[in-house]
Coordinates of C-alpha atoms in Angstrom, one line a residue:
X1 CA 129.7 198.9 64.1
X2 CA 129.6 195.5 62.4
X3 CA 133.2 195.0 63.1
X4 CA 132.8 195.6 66.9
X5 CA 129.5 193.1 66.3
X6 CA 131.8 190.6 64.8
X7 CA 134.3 190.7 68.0
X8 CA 131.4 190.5 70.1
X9 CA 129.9 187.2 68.7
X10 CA 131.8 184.9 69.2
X11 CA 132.3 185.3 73.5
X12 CA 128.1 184.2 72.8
X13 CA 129.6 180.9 72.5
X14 CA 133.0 181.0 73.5
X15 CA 133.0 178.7 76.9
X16 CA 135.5 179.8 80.1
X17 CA 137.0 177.0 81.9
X18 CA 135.4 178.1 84.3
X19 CA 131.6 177.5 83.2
X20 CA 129.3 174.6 84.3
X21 CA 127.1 173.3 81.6
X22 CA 123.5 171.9 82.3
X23 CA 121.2 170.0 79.9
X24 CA 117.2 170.0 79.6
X25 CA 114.7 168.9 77.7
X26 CA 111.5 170.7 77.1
X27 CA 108.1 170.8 75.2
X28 CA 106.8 174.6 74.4
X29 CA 103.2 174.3 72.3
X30 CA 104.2 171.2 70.6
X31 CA 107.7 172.1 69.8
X32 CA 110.4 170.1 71.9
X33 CA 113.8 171.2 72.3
X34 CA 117.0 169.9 74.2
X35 CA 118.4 173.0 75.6
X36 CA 122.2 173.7 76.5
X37 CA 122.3 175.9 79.5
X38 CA 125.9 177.3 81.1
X39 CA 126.1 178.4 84.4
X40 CA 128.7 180.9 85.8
X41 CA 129.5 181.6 89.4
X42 CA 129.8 184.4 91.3
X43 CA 133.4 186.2 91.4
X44 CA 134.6 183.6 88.6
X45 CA 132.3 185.4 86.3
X46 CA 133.9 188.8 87.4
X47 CA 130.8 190.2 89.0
X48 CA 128.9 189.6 92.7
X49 CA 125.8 188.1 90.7
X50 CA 125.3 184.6 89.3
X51 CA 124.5 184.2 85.8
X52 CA 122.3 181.2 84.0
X53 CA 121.6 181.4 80.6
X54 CA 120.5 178.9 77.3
X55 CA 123.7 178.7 75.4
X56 CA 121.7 177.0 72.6
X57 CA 119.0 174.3 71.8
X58 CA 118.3 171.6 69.2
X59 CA 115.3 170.6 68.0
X60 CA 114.2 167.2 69.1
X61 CA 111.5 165.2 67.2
X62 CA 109.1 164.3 70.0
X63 CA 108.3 165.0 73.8
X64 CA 111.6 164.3 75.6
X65 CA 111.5 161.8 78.7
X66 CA 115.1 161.7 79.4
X67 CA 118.8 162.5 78.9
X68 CA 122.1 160.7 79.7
X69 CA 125.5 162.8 78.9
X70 CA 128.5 160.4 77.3
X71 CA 131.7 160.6 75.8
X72 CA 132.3 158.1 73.7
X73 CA 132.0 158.4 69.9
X74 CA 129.1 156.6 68.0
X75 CA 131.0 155.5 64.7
X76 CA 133.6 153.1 67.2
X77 CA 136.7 155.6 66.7
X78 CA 139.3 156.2 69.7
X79 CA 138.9 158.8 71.9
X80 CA 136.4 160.7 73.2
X81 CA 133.1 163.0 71.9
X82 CA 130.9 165.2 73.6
X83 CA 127.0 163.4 73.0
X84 CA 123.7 163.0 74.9
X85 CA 121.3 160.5 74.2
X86 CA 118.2 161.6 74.5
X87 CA 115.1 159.6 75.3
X88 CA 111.6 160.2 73.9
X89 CA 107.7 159.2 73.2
X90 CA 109.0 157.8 70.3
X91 CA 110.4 154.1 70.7
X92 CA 114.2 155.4 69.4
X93 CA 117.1 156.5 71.0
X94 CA 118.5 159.8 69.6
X95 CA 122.7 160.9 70.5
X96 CA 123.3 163.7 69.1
X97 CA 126.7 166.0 69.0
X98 CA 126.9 168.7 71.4
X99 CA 129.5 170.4 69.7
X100 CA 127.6 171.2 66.7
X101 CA 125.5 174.1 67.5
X102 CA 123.2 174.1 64.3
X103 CA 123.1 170.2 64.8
X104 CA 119.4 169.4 62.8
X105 CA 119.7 165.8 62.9
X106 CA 121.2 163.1 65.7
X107 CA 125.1 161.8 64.8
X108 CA 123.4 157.8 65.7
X109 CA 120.2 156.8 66.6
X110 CA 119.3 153.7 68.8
X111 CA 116.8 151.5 67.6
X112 CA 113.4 153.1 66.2
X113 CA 112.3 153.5 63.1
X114 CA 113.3 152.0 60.2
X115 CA 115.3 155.1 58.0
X116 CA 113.3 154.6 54.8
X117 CA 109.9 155.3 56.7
X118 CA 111.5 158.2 58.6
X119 CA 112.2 159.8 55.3
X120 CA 109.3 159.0 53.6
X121 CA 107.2 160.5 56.1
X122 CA 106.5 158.4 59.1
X123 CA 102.7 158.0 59.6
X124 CA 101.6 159.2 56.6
X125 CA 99.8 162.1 58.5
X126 CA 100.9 165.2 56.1
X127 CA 98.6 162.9 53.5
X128 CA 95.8 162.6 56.0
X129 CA 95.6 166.1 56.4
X130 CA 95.7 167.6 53.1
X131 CA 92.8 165.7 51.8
X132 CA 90.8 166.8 55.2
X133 CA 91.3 170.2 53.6
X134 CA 90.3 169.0 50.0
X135 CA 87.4 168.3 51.8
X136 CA 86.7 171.2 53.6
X137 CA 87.5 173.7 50.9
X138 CA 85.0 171.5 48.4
X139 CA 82.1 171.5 50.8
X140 CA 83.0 175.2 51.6
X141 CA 82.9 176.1 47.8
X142 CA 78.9 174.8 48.0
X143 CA 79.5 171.0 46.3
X144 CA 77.5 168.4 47.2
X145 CA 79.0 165.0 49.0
X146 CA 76.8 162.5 50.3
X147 CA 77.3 161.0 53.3
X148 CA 78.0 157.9 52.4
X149 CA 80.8 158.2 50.0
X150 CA 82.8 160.9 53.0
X151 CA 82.3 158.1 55.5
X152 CA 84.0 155.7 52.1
X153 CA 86.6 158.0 51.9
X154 CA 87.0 158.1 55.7
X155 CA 87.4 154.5 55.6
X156 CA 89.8 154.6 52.6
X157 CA 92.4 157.0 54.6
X158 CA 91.9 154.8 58.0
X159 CA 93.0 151.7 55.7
X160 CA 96.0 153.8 53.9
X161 CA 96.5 155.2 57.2
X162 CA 97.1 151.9 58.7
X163 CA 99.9 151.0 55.9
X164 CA 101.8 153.9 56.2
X165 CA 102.4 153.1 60.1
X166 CA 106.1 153.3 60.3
X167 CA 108.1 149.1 61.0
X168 CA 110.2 149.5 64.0
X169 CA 113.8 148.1 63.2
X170 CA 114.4 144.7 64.5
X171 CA 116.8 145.8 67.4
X172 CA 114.7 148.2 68.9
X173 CA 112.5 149.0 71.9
X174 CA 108.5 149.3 71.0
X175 CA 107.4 151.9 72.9
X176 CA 108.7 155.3 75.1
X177 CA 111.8 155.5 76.5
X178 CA 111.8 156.5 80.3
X179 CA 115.5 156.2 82.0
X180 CA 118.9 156.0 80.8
X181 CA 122.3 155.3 82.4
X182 CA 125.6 155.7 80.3
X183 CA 128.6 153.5 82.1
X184 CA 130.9 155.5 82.8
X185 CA 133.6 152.7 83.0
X186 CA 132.8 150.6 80.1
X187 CA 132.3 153.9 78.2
X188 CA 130.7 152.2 75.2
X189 CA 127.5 151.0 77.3
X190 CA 124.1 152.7 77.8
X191 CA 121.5 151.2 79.4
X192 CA 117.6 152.0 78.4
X193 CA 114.3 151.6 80.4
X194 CA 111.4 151.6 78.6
X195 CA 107.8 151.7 78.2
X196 CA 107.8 147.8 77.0
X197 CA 108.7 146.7 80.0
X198 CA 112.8 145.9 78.8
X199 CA 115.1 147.3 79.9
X200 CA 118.0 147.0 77.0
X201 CA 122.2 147.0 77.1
X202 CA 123.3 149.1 73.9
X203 CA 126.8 149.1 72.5
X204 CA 127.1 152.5 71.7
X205 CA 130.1 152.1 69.0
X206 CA 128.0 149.5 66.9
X207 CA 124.8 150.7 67.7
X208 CA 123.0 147.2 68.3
X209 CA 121.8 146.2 71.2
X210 CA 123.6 143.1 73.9
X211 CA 121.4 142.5 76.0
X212 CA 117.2 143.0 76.4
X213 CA 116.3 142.7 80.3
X214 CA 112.7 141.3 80.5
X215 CA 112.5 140.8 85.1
X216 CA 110.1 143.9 85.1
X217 CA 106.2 143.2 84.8
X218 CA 105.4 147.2 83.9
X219 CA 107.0 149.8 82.7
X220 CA 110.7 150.5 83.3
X221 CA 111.5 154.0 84.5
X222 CA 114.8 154.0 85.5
X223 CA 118.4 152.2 85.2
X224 CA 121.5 153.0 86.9
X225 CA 124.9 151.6 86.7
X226 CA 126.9 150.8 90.1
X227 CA 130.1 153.0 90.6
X228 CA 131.9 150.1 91.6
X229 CA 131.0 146.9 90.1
X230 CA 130.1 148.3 86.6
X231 CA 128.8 145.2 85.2
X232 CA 125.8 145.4 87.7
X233 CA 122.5 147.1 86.7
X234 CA 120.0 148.6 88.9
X235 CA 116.5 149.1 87.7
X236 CA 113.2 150.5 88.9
X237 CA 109.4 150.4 87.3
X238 CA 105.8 151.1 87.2
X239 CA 105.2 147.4 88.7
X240 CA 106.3 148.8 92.2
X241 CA 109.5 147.0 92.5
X242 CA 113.3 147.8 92.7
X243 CA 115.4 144.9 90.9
X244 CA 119.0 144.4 90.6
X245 CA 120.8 142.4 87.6
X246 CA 124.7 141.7 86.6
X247 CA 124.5 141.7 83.1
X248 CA 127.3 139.0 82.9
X249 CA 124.5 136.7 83.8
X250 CA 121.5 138.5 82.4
X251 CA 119.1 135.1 82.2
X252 CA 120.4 134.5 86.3
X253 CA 116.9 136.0 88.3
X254 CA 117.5 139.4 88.9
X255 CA 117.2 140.4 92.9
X256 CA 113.8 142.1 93.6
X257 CA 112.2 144.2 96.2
X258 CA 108.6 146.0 96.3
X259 CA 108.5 149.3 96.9
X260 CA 105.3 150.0 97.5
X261 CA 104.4 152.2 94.6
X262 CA 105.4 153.0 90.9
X263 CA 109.6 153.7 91.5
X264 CA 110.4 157.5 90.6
X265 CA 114.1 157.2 90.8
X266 CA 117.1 154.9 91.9
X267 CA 120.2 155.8 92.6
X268 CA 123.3 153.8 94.3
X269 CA 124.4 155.1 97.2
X270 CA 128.1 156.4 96.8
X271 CA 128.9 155.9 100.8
X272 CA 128.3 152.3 100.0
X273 CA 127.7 151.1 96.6
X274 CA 126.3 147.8 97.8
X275 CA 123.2 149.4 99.0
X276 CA 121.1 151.5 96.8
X277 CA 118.0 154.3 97.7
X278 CA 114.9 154.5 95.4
X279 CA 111.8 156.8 95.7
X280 CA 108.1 156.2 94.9
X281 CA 104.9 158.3 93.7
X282 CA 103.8 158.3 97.5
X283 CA 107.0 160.6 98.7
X284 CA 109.0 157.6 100.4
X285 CA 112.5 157.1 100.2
X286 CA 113.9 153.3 100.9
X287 CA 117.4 152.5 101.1
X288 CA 118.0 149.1 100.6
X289 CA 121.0 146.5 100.9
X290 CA 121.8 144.0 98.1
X291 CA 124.0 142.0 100.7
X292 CA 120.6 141.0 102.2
X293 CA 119.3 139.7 99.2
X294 CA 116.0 140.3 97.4
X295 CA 112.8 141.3 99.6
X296 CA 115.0 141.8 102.5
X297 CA 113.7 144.9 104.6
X298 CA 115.0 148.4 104.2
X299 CA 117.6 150.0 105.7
X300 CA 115.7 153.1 106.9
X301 CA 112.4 154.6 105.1
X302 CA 112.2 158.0 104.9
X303 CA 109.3 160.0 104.4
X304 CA 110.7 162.5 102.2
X305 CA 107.8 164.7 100.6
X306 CA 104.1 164.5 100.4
X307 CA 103.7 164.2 96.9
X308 CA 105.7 162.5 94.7
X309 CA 109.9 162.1 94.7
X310 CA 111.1 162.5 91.7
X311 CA 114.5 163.0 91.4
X312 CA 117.4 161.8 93.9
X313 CA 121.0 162.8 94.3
X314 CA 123.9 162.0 96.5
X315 CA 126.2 164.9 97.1
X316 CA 129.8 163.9 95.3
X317 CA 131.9 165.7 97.6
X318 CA 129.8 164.5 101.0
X319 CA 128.2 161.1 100.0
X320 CA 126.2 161.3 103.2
X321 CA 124.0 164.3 101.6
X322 CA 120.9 163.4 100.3
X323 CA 118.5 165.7 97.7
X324 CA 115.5 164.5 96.9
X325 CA 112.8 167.1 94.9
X326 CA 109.3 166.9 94.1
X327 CA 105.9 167.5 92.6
X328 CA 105.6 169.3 96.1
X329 CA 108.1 172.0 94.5
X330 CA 110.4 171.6 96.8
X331 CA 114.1 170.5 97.4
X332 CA 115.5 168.6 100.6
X333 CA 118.7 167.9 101.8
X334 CA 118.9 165.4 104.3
X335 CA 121.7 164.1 106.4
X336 CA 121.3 160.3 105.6
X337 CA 124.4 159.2 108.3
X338 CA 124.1 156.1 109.8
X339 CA 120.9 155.4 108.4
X340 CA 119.4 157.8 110.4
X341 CA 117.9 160.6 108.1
X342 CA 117.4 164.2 109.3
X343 CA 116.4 166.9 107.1
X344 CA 118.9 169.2 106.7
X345 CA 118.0 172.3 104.4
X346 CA 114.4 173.0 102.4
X347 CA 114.7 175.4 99.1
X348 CA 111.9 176.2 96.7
X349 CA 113.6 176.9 93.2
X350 CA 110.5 179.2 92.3
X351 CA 110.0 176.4 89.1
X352 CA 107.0 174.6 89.7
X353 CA 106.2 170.8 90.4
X354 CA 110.3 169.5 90.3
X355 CA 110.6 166.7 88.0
X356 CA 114.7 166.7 88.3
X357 CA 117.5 167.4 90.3
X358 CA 121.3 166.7 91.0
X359 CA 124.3 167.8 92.4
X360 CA 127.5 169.2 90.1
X361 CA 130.0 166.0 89.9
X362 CA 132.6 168.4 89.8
X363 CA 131.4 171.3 92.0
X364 CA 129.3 169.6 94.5
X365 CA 128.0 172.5 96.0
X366 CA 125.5 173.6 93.5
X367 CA 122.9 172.0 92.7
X368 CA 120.7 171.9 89.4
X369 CA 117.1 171.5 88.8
X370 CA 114.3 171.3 86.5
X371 CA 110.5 171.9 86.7
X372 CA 106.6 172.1 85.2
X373 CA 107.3 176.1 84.2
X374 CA 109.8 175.1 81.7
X375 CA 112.7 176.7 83.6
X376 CA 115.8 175.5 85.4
X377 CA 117.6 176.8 88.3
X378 CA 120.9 176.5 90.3
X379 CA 120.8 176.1 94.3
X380 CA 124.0 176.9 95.9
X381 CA 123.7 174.9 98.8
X382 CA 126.4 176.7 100.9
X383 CA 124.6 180.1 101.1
X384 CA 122.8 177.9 103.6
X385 CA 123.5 178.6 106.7
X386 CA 122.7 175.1 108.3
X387 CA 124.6 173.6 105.4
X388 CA 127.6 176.0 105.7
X389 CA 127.8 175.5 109.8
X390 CA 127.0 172.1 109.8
X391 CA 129.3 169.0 109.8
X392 CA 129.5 169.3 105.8
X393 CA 130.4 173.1 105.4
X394 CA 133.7 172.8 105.9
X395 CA 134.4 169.7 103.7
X396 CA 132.3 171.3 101.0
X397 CA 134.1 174.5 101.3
X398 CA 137.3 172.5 100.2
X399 CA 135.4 172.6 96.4
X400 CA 134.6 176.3 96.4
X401 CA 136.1 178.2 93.5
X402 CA 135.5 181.4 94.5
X403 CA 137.0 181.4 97.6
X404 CA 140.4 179.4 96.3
X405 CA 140.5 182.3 93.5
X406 CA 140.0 184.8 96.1
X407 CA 142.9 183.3 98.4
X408 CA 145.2 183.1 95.1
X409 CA 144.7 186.5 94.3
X410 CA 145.5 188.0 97.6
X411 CA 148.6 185.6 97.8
X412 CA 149.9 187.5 94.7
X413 CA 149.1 191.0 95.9

């Protein structure tokens, strides 16, 4: 029996080439986690039924706000690694290795902290609570403590308290990290939106920071790096505007338009990667062109959901597909052609308010999403019949690796 137990545990983690891999972050009573989730597809899989399970998880030191895959290696070596950076309450930026399953600490952190106080243990709070418990047990145990001299002590641990606060390191943001964008073409560059109201340039192979972007009045929530011209930086915050930068002139005044609400999301649109989209906290969708310059009107408005949208993706394989999700827990697909928007498909993952979404870059059929229930799901978008008739069906199709393992088989039979 153990030797049949030993040949069966390794295919736990043994990947196919097959599989698609999702990440998400969650919080579980206090506990937060980064989970690694594979997906396998019908047929590929050898059976009729999908299958979606958590590969593994590491444990992450705070609540997580974000994630941004990358492949480039954080000790400035050649080639390429398999990381995530992973964004946080906490003012640092964690990557961590997702090749090591029983990973316990990140490969290279990103700002924060300053190691010594890490170790020595941060805030000083184990401290704080064991004397709480001194206290407790001595009172319980019938001695008596004057008020005065507990309300001295009380003082005492405030003032102790308050020197044991953990220094931020020098190159660091000061508070949350909200949005992240690794660049895919200058693959040792991430870009941070944060809390503080920067938004920050990393160089991922000296870990230091190049640039710290200060055109946002409020809090940053996203950044997004353009497909084509990779130098230029799109960003989105909580002081209701959309701005564009090119870091190659990051004191030059970046290009700014007002939403109309706190920005949920920015993305550039792949059809044309001059223009960009961005969603607010009221549902809308904009699209807006950078050749018309800051404040110029938008291309179309969309009214995509009632509450919140939260998440926005343009299909890889049919850049004129448009998912957005929301609090409304709901997914959309819209038909954005022409800048003429029509809502295409409607799905309800079953997963709570949807706080993210996005289409496979290499299967962009399927779509993956995450909500308040602490699960994630998979939405083939193809078992839809307006999506499989329509003027996208077929082109999709082209991606479907089912059918082209189907159509190989029976060429061999």
């Amino acid at each position: 029996e153990e030797d049949e137990e030993d040949e069966d545990y390794p295919d736990d983690f043994t990947m196919r080439g097959t599989d698609l891999v999702m990440l998400a972050a969650r919080t579980d009573d206090d506990v937060s986690h980064l989970e690694v989730y594979v997906y396998e597809e019908p047929i590929l899989n050898g059976t009729d039924e999908s299958n979606l399970y958590c590969h593994h998880d590491l444990l992450l030191p705070a609540f997580p706000l974000c994630v941004s895959w990358m492949d480039c290696p954080t000790d400035g070596r050649e080639g390429r690694a398999n990381r995530v950076a992973v964004g946080t309450m906490y003012p640092g930026i964690e990557i961590w290795d997702l090749d090591v399953i029983d990973a316990v600490e990140p490969v290279a952190t990103l700002g924060g902290y300053e190691d010594e106080d890490i170790r020595g243990g941060g805030d000083g709070s184990e401290g704080d609570g064991s004397e709480d418990e001194d206290e407790n047990a001595s009172a319980s145990a019938g001695k008596n403590k004057s008020k005065k001299k507990r309300t001295s002590v009380a003082k005492k641990k405030k003032k102790a308290s308050a020197k044991k606060k953990p220094a931020l390191k020098s190159d660091s943001h000061t508070d949350a990290v909200l949005g992240m964008s690794w660049n895919a073409q200058y693959r040792n560059v991430l870009a941070s939106a944060s809390a503080d109201h920067t938004v920050r340039v990393w160089d991922i192979s000296t870990q230091k920071s190049q640039h710290v972007l200060t055109h946002h009045t409020g809090k940053v929530q996203v950044a997004e790096w353009n497909p084509a011209e990779p130098t230029v930086l799109l960003s989105g915050g909580f002081d209701s505007r959309a701005c564009v930068v090119d870091v190659r002139a990051p004191a030059k005044a970046a290009m700014a338009w007002d939403v109309g609400a706190d920005v949920e999301c920015a993305v550039w649109n792949l059809g044309s990667p001059t223009s960009f989209l961005v969603s607010n906290e009221n549902g809308a969708v904009l699209c807006l062109d950078t050749r018309k310059g800051g404040s110029s009107a938008p291309t179309f408005t969309l009214a995509a959901h009632e509450k919140a949208t939260t998440s926005l993706s343009l299909c890889p394989g049919a850049p004129e597909l448009l998912l957005t999700c929301s609090t409304d827990k709901t997914l959309k697909l819209w038909d954005i052609k022409a800048g003429k928007p029509s809502l295409v498909a409607t799905n309800n993952p079953q997963i709570g308010a949807v706080f993210s979404a996005g289409f496979a870059p290499s299967v962009p059929y399927l779509v993956g999403c995450a909500g308040s229930k602490g699960e994630v799901a998979v939405w083939d978008i193809l078992t839809d019949e307006a999506v499989a008739r329509g003027p996208y069906g077929a082109q999709l199709e082209k991606f479907n690796r089912a059918a082209a393992l189907a159509a190989e088989e029976k060429n061999h039979e």
